[in-house]
Structure formats: C-alpha cells, structure tokens
JSON list of C-alpha atoms in Angstrom, two decimals:
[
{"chain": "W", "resi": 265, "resn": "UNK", "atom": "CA", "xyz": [108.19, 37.29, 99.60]},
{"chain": "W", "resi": 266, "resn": "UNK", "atom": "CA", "xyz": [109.91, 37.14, 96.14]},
{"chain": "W", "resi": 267, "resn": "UNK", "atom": "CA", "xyz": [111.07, 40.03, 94.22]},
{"chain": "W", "resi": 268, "resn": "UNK", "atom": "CA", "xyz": [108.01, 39.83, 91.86]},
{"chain": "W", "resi": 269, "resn": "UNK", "atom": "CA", "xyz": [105.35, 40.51, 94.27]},
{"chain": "W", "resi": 270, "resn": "UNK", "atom": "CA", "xyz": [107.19, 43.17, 96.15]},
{"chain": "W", "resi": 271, "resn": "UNK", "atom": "CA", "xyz": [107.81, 45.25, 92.85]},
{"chain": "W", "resi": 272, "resn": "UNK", "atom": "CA", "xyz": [104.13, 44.74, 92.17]},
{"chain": "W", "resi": 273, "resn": "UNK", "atom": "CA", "xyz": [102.66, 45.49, 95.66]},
{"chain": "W", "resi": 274, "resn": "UNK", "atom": "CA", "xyz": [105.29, 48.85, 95.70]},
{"chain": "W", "resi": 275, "resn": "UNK", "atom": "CA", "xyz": [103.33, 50.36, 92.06]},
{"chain": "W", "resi": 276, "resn": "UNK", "atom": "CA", "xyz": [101.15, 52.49, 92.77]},
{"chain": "W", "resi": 277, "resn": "UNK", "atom": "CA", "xyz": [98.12, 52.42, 91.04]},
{"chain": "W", "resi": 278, "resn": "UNK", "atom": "CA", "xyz": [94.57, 54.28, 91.39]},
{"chain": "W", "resi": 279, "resn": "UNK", "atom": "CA", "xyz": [91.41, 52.91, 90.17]},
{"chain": "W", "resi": 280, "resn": "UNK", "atom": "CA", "xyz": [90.07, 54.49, 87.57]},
{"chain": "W", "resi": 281, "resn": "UNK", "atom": "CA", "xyz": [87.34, 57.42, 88.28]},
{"chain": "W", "resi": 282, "resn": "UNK", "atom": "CA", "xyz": [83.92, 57.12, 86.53]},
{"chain": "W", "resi": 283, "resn": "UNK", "atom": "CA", "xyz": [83.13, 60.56, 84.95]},
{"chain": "W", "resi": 284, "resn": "UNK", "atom": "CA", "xyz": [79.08, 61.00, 86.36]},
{"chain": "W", "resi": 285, "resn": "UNK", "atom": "CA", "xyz": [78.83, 63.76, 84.71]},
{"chain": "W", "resi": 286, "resn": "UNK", "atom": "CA", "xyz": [79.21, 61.74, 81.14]},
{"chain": "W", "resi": 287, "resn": "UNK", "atom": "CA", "xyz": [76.77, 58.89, 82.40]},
{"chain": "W", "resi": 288, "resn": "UNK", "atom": "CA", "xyz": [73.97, 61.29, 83.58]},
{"chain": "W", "resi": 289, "resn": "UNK", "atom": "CA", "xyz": [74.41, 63.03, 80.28]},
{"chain": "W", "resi": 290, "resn": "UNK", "atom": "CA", "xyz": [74.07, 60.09, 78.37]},
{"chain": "W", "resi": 291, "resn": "UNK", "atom": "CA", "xyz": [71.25, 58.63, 80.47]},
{"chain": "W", "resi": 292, "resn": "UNK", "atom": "CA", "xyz": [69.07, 61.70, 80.25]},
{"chain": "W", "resi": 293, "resn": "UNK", "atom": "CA", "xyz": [69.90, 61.96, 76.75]},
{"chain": "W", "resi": 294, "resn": "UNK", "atom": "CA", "xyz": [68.65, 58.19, 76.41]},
{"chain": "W", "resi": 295, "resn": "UNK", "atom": "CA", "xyz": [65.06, 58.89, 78.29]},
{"chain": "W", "resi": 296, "resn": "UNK", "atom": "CA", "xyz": [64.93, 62.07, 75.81]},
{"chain": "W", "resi": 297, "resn": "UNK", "atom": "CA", "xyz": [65.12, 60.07, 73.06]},
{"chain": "W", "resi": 298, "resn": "UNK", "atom": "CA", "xyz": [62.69, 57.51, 74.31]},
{"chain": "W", "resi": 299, "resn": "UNK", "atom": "CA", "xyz": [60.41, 60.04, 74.97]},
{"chain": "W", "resi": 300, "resn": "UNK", "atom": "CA", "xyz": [60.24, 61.46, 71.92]},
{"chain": "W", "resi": 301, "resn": "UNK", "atom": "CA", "xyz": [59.89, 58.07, 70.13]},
{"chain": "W", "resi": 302, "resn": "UNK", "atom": "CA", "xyz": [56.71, 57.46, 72.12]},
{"chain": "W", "resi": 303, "resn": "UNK", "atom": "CA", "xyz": [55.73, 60.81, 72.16]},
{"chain": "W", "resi": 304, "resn": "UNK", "atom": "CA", "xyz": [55.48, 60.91, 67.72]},
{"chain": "W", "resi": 305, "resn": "UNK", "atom": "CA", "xyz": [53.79, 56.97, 68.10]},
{"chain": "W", "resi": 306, "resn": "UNK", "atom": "CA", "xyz": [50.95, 59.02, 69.95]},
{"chain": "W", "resi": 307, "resn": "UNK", "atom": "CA", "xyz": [51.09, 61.42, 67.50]},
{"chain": "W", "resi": 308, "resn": "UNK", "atom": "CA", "xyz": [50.79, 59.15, 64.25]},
{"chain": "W", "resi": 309, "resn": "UNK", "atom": "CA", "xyz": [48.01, 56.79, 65.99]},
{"chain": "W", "resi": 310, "resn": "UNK", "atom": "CA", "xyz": [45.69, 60.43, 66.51]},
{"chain": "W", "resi": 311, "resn": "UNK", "atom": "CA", "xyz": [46.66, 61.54, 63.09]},
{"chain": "W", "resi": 312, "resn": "UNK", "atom": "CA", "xyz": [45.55, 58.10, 62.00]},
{"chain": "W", "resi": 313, "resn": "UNK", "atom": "CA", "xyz": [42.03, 58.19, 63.65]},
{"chain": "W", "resi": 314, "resn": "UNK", "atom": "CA", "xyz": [41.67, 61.57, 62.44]},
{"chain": "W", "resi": 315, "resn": "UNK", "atom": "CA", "xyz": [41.90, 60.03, 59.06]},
{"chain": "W", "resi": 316, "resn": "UNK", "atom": "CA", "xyz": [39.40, 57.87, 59.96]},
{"chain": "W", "resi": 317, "resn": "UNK", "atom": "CA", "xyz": [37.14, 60.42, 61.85]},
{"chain": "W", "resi": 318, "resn": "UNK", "atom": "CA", "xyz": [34.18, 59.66, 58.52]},
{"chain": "W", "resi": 319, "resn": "UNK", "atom": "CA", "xyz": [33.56, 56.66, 60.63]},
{"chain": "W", "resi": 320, "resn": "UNK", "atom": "CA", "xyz": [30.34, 56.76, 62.10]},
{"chain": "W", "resi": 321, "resn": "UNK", "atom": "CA", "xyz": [29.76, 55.74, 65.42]},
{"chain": "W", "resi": 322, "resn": "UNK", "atom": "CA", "xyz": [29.57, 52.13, 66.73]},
{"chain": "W", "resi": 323, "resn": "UNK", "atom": "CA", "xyz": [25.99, 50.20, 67.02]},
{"chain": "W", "resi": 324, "resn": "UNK", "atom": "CA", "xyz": [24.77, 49.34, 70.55]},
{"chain": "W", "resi": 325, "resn": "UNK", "atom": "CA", "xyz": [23.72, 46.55, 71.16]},
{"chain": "W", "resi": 326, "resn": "UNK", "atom": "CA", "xyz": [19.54, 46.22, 71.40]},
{"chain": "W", "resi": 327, "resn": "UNK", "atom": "CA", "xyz": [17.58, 46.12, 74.19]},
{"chain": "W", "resi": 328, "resn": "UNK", "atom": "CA", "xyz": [16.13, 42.43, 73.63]},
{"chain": "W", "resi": 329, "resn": "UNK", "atom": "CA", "xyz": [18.83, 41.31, 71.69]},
{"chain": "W", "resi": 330, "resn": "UNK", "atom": "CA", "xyz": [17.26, 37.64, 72.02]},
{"chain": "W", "resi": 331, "resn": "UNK", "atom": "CA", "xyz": [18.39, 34.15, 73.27]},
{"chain": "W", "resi": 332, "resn": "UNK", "atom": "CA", "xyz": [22.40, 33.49, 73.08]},
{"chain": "W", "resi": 333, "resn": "UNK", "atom": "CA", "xyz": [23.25, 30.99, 70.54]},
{"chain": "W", "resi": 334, "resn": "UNK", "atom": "CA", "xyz": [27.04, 31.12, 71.19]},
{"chain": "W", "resi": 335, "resn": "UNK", "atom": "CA", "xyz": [29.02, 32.86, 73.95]},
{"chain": "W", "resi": 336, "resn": "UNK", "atom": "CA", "xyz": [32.92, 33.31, 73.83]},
{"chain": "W", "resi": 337, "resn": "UNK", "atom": "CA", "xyz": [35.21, 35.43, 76.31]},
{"chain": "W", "resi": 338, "resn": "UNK", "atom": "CA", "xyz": [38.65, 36.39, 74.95]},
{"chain": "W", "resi": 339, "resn": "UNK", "atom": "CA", "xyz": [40.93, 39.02, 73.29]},
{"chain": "W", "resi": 340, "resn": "UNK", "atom": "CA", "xyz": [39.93, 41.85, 70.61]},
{"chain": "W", "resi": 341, "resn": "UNK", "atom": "CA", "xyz": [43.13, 42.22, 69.05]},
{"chain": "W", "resi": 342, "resn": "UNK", "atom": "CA", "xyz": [41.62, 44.98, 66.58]},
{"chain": "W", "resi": 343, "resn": "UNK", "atom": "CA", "xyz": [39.67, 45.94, 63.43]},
{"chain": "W", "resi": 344, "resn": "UNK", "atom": "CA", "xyz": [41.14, 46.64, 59.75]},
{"chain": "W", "resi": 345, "resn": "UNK", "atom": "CA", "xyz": [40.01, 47.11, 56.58]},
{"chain": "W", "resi": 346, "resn": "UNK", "atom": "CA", "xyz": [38.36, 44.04, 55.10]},
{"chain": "W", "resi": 347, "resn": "UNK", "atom": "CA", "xyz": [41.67, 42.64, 53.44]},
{"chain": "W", "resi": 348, "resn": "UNK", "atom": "CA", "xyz": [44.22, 44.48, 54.50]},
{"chain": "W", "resi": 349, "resn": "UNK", "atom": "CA", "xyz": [45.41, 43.03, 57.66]},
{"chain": "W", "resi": 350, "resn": "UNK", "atom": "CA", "xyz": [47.94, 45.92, 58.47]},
{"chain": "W", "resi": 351, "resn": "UNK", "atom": "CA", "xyz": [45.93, 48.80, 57.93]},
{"chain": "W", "resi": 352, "resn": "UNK", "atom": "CA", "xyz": [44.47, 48.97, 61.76]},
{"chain": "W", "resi": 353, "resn": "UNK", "atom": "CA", "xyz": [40.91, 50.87, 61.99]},
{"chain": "W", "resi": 354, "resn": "UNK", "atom": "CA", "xyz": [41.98, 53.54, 65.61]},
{"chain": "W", "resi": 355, "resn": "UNK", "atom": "CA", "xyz": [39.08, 55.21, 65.29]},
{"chain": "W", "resi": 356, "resn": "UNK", "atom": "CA", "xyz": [35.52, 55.17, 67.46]},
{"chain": "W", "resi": 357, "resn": "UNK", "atom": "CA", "xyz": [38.03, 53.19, 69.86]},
{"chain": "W", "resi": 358, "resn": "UNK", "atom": "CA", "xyz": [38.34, 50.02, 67.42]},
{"chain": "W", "resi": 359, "resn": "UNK", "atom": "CA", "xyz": [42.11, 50.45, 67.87]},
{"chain": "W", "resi": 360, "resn": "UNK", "atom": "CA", "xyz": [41.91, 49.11, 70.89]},
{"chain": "W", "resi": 361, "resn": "UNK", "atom": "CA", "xyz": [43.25, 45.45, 72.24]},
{"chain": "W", "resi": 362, "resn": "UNK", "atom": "CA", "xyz": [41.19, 44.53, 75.48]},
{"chain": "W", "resi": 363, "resn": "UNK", "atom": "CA", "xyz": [39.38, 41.62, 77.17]},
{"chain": "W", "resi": 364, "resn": "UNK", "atom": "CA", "xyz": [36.43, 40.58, 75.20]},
{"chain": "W", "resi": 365, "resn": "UNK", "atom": "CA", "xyz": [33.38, 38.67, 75.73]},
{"chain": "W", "resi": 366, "resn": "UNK", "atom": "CA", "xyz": [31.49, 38.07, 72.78]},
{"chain": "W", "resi": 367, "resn": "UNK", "atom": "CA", "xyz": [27.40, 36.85, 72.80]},
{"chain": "W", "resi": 368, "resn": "UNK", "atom": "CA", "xyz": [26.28, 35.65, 69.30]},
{"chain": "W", "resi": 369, "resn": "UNK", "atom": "CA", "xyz": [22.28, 35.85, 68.66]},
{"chain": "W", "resi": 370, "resn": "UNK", "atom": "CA", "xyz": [19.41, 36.39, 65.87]},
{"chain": "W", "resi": 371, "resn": "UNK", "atom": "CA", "xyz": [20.01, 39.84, 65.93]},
{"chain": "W", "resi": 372, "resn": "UNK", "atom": "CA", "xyz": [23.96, 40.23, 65.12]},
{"chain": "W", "resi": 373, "resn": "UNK", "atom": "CA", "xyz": [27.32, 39.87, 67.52]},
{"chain": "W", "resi": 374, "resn": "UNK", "atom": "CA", "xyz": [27.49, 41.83, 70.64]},
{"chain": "W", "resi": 375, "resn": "UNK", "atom": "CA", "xyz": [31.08, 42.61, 72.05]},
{"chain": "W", "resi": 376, "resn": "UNK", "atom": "CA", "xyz": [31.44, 43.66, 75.45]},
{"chain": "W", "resi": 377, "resn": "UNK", "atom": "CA", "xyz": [34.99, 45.27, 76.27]},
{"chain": "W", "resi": 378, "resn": "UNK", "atom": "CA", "xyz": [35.81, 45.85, 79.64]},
{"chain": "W", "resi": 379, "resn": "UNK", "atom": "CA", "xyz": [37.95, 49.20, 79.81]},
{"chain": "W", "resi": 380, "resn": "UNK", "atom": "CA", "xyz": [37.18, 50.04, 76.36]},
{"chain": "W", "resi": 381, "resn": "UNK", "atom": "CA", "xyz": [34.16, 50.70, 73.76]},
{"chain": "W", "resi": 382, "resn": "UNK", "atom": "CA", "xyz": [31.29, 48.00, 73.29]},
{"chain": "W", "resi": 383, "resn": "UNK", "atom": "CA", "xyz": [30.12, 47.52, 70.13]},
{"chain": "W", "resi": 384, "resn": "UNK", "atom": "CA", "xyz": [27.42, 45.70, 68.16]},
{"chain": "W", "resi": 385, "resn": "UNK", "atom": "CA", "xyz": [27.35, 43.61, 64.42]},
{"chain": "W", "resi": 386, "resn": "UNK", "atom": "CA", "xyz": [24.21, 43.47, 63.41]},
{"chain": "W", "resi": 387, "resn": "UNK", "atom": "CA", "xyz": [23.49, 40.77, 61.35]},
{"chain": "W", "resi": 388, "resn": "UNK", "atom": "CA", "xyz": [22.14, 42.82, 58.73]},
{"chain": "W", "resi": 389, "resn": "UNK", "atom": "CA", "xyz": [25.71, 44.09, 58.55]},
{"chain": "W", "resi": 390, "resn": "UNK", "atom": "CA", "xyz": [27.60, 40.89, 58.80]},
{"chain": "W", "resi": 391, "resn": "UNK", "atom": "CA", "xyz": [29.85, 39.71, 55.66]},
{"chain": "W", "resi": 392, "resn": "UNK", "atom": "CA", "xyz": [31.88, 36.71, 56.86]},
{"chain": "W", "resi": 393, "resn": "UNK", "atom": "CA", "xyz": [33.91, 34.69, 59.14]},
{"chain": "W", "resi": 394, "resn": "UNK", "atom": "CA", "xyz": [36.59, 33.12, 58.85]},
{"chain": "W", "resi": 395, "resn": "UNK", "atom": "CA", "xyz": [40.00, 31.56, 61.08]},
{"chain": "W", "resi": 396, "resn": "UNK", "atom": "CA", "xyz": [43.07, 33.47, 60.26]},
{"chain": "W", "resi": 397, "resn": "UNK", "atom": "CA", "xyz": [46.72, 33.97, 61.00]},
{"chain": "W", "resi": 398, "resn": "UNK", "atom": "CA", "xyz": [47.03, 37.79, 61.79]},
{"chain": "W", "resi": 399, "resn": "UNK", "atom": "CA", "xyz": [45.36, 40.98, 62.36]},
{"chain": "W", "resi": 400, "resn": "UNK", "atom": "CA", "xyz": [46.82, 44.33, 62.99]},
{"chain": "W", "resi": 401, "resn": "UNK", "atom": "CA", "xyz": [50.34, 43.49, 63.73]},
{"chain": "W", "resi": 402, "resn": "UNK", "atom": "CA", "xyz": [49.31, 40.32, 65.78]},
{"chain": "W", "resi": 403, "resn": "UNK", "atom": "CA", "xyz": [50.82, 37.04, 64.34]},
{"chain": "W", "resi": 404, "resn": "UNK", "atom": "CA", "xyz": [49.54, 33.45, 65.70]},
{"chain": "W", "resi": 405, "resn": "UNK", "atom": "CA", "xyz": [49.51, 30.01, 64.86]},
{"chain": "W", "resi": 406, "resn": "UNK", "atom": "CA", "xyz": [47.59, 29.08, 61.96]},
{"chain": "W", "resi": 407, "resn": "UNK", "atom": "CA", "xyz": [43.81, 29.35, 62.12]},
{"chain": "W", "resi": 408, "resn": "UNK", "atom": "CA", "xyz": [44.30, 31.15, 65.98]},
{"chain": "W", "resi": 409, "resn": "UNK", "atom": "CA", "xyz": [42.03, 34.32, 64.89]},
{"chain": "W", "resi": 410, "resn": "UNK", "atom": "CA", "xyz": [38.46, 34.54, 63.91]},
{"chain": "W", "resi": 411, "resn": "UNK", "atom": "CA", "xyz": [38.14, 36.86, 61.79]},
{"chain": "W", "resi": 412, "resn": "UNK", "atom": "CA", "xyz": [34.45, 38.73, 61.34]},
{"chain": "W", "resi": 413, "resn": "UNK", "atom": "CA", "xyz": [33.96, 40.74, 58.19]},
{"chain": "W", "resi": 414, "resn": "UNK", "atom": "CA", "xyz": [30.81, 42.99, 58.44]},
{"chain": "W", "resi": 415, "resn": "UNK", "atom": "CA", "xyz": [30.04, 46.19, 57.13]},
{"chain": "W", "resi": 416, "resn": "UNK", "atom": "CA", "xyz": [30.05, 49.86, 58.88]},
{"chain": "W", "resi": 417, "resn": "UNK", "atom": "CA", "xyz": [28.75, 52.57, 57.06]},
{"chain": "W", "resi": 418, "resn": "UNK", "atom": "CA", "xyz": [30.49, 52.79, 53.79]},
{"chain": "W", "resi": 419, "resn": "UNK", "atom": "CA", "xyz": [33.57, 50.80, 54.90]},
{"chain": "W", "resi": 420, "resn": "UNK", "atom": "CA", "xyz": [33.87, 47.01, 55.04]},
{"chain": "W", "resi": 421, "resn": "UNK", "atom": "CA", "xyz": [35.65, 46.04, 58.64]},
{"chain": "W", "resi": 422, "resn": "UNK", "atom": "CA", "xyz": [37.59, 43.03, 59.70]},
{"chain": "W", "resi": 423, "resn": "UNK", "atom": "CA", "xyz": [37.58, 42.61, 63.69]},
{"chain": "W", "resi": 424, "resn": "UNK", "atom": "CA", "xyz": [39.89, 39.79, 64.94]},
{"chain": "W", "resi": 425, "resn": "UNK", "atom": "CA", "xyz": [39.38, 37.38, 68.24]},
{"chain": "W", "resi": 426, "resn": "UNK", "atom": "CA", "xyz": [40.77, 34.82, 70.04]},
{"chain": "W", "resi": 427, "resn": "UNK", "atom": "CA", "xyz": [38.97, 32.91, 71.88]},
{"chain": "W", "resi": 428, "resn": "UNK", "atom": "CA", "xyz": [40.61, 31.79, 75.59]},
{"chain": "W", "resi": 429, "resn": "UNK", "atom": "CA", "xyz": [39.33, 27.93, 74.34]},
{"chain": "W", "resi": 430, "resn": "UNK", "atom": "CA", "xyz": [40.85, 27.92, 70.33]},
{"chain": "W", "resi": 431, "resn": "UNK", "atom": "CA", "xyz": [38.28, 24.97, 69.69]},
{"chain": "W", "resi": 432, "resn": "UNK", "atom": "CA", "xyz": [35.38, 27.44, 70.05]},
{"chain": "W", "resi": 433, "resn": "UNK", "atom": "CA", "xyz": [36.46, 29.14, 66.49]},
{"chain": "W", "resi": 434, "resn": "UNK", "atom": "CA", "xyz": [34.84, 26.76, 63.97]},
{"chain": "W", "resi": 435, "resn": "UNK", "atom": "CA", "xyz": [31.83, 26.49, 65.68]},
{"chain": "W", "resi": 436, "resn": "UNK", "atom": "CA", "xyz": [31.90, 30.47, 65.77]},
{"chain": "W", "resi": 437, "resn": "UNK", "atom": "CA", "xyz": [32.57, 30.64, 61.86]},
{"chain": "W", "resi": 438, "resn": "UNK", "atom": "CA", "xyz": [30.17, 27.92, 60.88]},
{"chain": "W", "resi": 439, "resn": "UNK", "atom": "CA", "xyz": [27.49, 30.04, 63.02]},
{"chain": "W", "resi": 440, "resn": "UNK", "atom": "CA", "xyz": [28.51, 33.27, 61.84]},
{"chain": "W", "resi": 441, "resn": "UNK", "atom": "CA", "xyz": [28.07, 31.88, 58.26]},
{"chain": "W", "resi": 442, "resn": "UNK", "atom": "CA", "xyz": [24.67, 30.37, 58.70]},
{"chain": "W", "resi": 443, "resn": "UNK", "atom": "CA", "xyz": [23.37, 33.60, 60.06]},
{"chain": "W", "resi": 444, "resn": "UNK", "atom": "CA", "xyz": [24.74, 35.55, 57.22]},
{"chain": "W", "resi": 445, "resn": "UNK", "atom": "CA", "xyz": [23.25, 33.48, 54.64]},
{"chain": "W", "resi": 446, "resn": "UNK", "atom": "CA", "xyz": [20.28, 33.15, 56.05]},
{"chain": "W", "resi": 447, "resn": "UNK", "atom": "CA", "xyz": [19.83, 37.21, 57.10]},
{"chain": "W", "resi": 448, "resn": "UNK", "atom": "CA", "xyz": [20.67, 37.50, 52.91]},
{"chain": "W", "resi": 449, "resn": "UNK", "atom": "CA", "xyz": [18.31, 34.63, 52.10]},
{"chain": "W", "resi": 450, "resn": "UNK", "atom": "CA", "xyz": [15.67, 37.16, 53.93]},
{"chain": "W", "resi": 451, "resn": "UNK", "atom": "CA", "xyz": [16.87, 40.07, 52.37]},
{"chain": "W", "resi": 452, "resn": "UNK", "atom": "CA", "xyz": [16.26, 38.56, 48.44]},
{"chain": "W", "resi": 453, "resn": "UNK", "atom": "CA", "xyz": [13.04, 36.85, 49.43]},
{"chain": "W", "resi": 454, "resn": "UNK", "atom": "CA", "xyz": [11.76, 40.58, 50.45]}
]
C-alpha cells in the first residue's frame, strides 16, 4: 500500500447526521402551507357563487322534448359571461367541468352531466354558437370549443364543449344557428 492511501484510510471521518427534527419541521410546515392555499381557493370559488347566488335556477329538460336532431358526448369545460371568457359562472353548479352528453332538438339543448347538474337551453333562450379557443381558464387549439351563447334570466351565458369527435362542431354551430333564427323568425311573425 503506498503512503497516500494509508494516511487516507487512518482519517477518521463520520458521515454527516441529518437533523429530522429540521426536515419534519419543514415538511409539515410545507403541507401547512399547501393547505391553506387550497383551503382560501375553496373559499374564493363560494364567495364567488355567492356573488352569483341572483341566478335563478337551471331549466330541466321537458318531458317530450321531441326527436334528436344532433347528439354529441364530451366535456363541459364551464359557463361565463357572454364575452368574457375568464369570468367563470360557479353558481347553480355551472362551475363545474364533467362528462357531457349533449341531445340537440326543436325544443332547445339538453345537457346531461354525469356527477354533476343537468341542465336545459331552451331555444327560446338560445343566442349563438360559435367554435372558439378558450373558456374559463381552458386553452385549445383553434376552433376546439363550441361555444353556446343563450340567455338565463337577466344574464347572457356562454357554456363551452368539446366534443370527443372535433368534426362534430360545425355541424353543431350551423344547427344551433338555424334553430335560433328560425325560433326568432317565430317570435317577429307573432
């Protein structure tokens, strides 16, 4: 053995000790934190549909609601205010991103949400449709949302969807558009 190695294997030298103590602190300090950060999200998103408690409750969908012109199953990715596509509607459970399956007649739009609230558009109540970008914090490709403007009580909702087949959206906005102007082409002939 050379000099080198014996002078190295002769120091004595200790590994150094982890302090648990200091990484307990600092991981219960960490979940603290977290907790709190979710804890004031819940917080804001009840404060927000408190704000929003004037809106009246969802339409059901009809008894006969008629024969199906188009059918689409997808994701709701949420409501906003017509034109504002940050300001996210929370309340009567439109707040909610779920599974959708969507049923298009005569008589309006019915959405059926498994785990959360179903809802009805009558088309009486229907304003527009249109292929977006984004709704409510959810970015996609160009032209990946349909967008359907329609009117609840005194406020004037977007909802967004996307359909699990993309190339269903134009047939669901030229639809959407023929049954609006032809509901309001009933409306001014009355």
């Amino acid at each position: 053995m050379t000099p080198a190695l014996i002078n190295l294997a002769a120091e004595e030298k200790s590994a150094a000790v982890t302090d648990w103590a200091a990484r307990i602190g600092w991981v219960v300090g960490l979940l603290l934190f977290i907790a709190l950060l979710y804890w004031l999200m819940r917080e804001g998103w009840k404060w927000r549909g408190t704000l929003q408690g004037d809106l009246p409750e969802l339409p059901a969908a009809p008894a006969e609601p008629g024969a199906a012109t188009l059918t689409m199953t997808g994701r709701y990715h949420g409501s906003t205010t017509a034109g504002q596509w940050l300001d996210r509607i929370v309340a009567q459970g439109l707040g909610t991103r779920s599974r959708a399956e969507l049923t298009l007649t005569e008589q309006g739009v019915a959405v059926v949400r498994p785990g959360a609230k179903d809802f009805f558009v009558p088309a009486a109540a229907l304003r527009g449709a249109r292929l977006d970008k984004g709704i409510a914090g959810k970015v996609l490709a160009e032209g990946g949302l349909l967008v359907i403007t329609w009117q609840h009580g005194d406020k004037t909702i977007d909802s967004g969807f996307r359909s699990d087949r993309a190339a269903e959206h134009t047939a669901w906005v030229e639809a959407l558009t023929t049954l609006h102007d032809s509901h309001n082409d009933t409306e001014g002939a009355r």
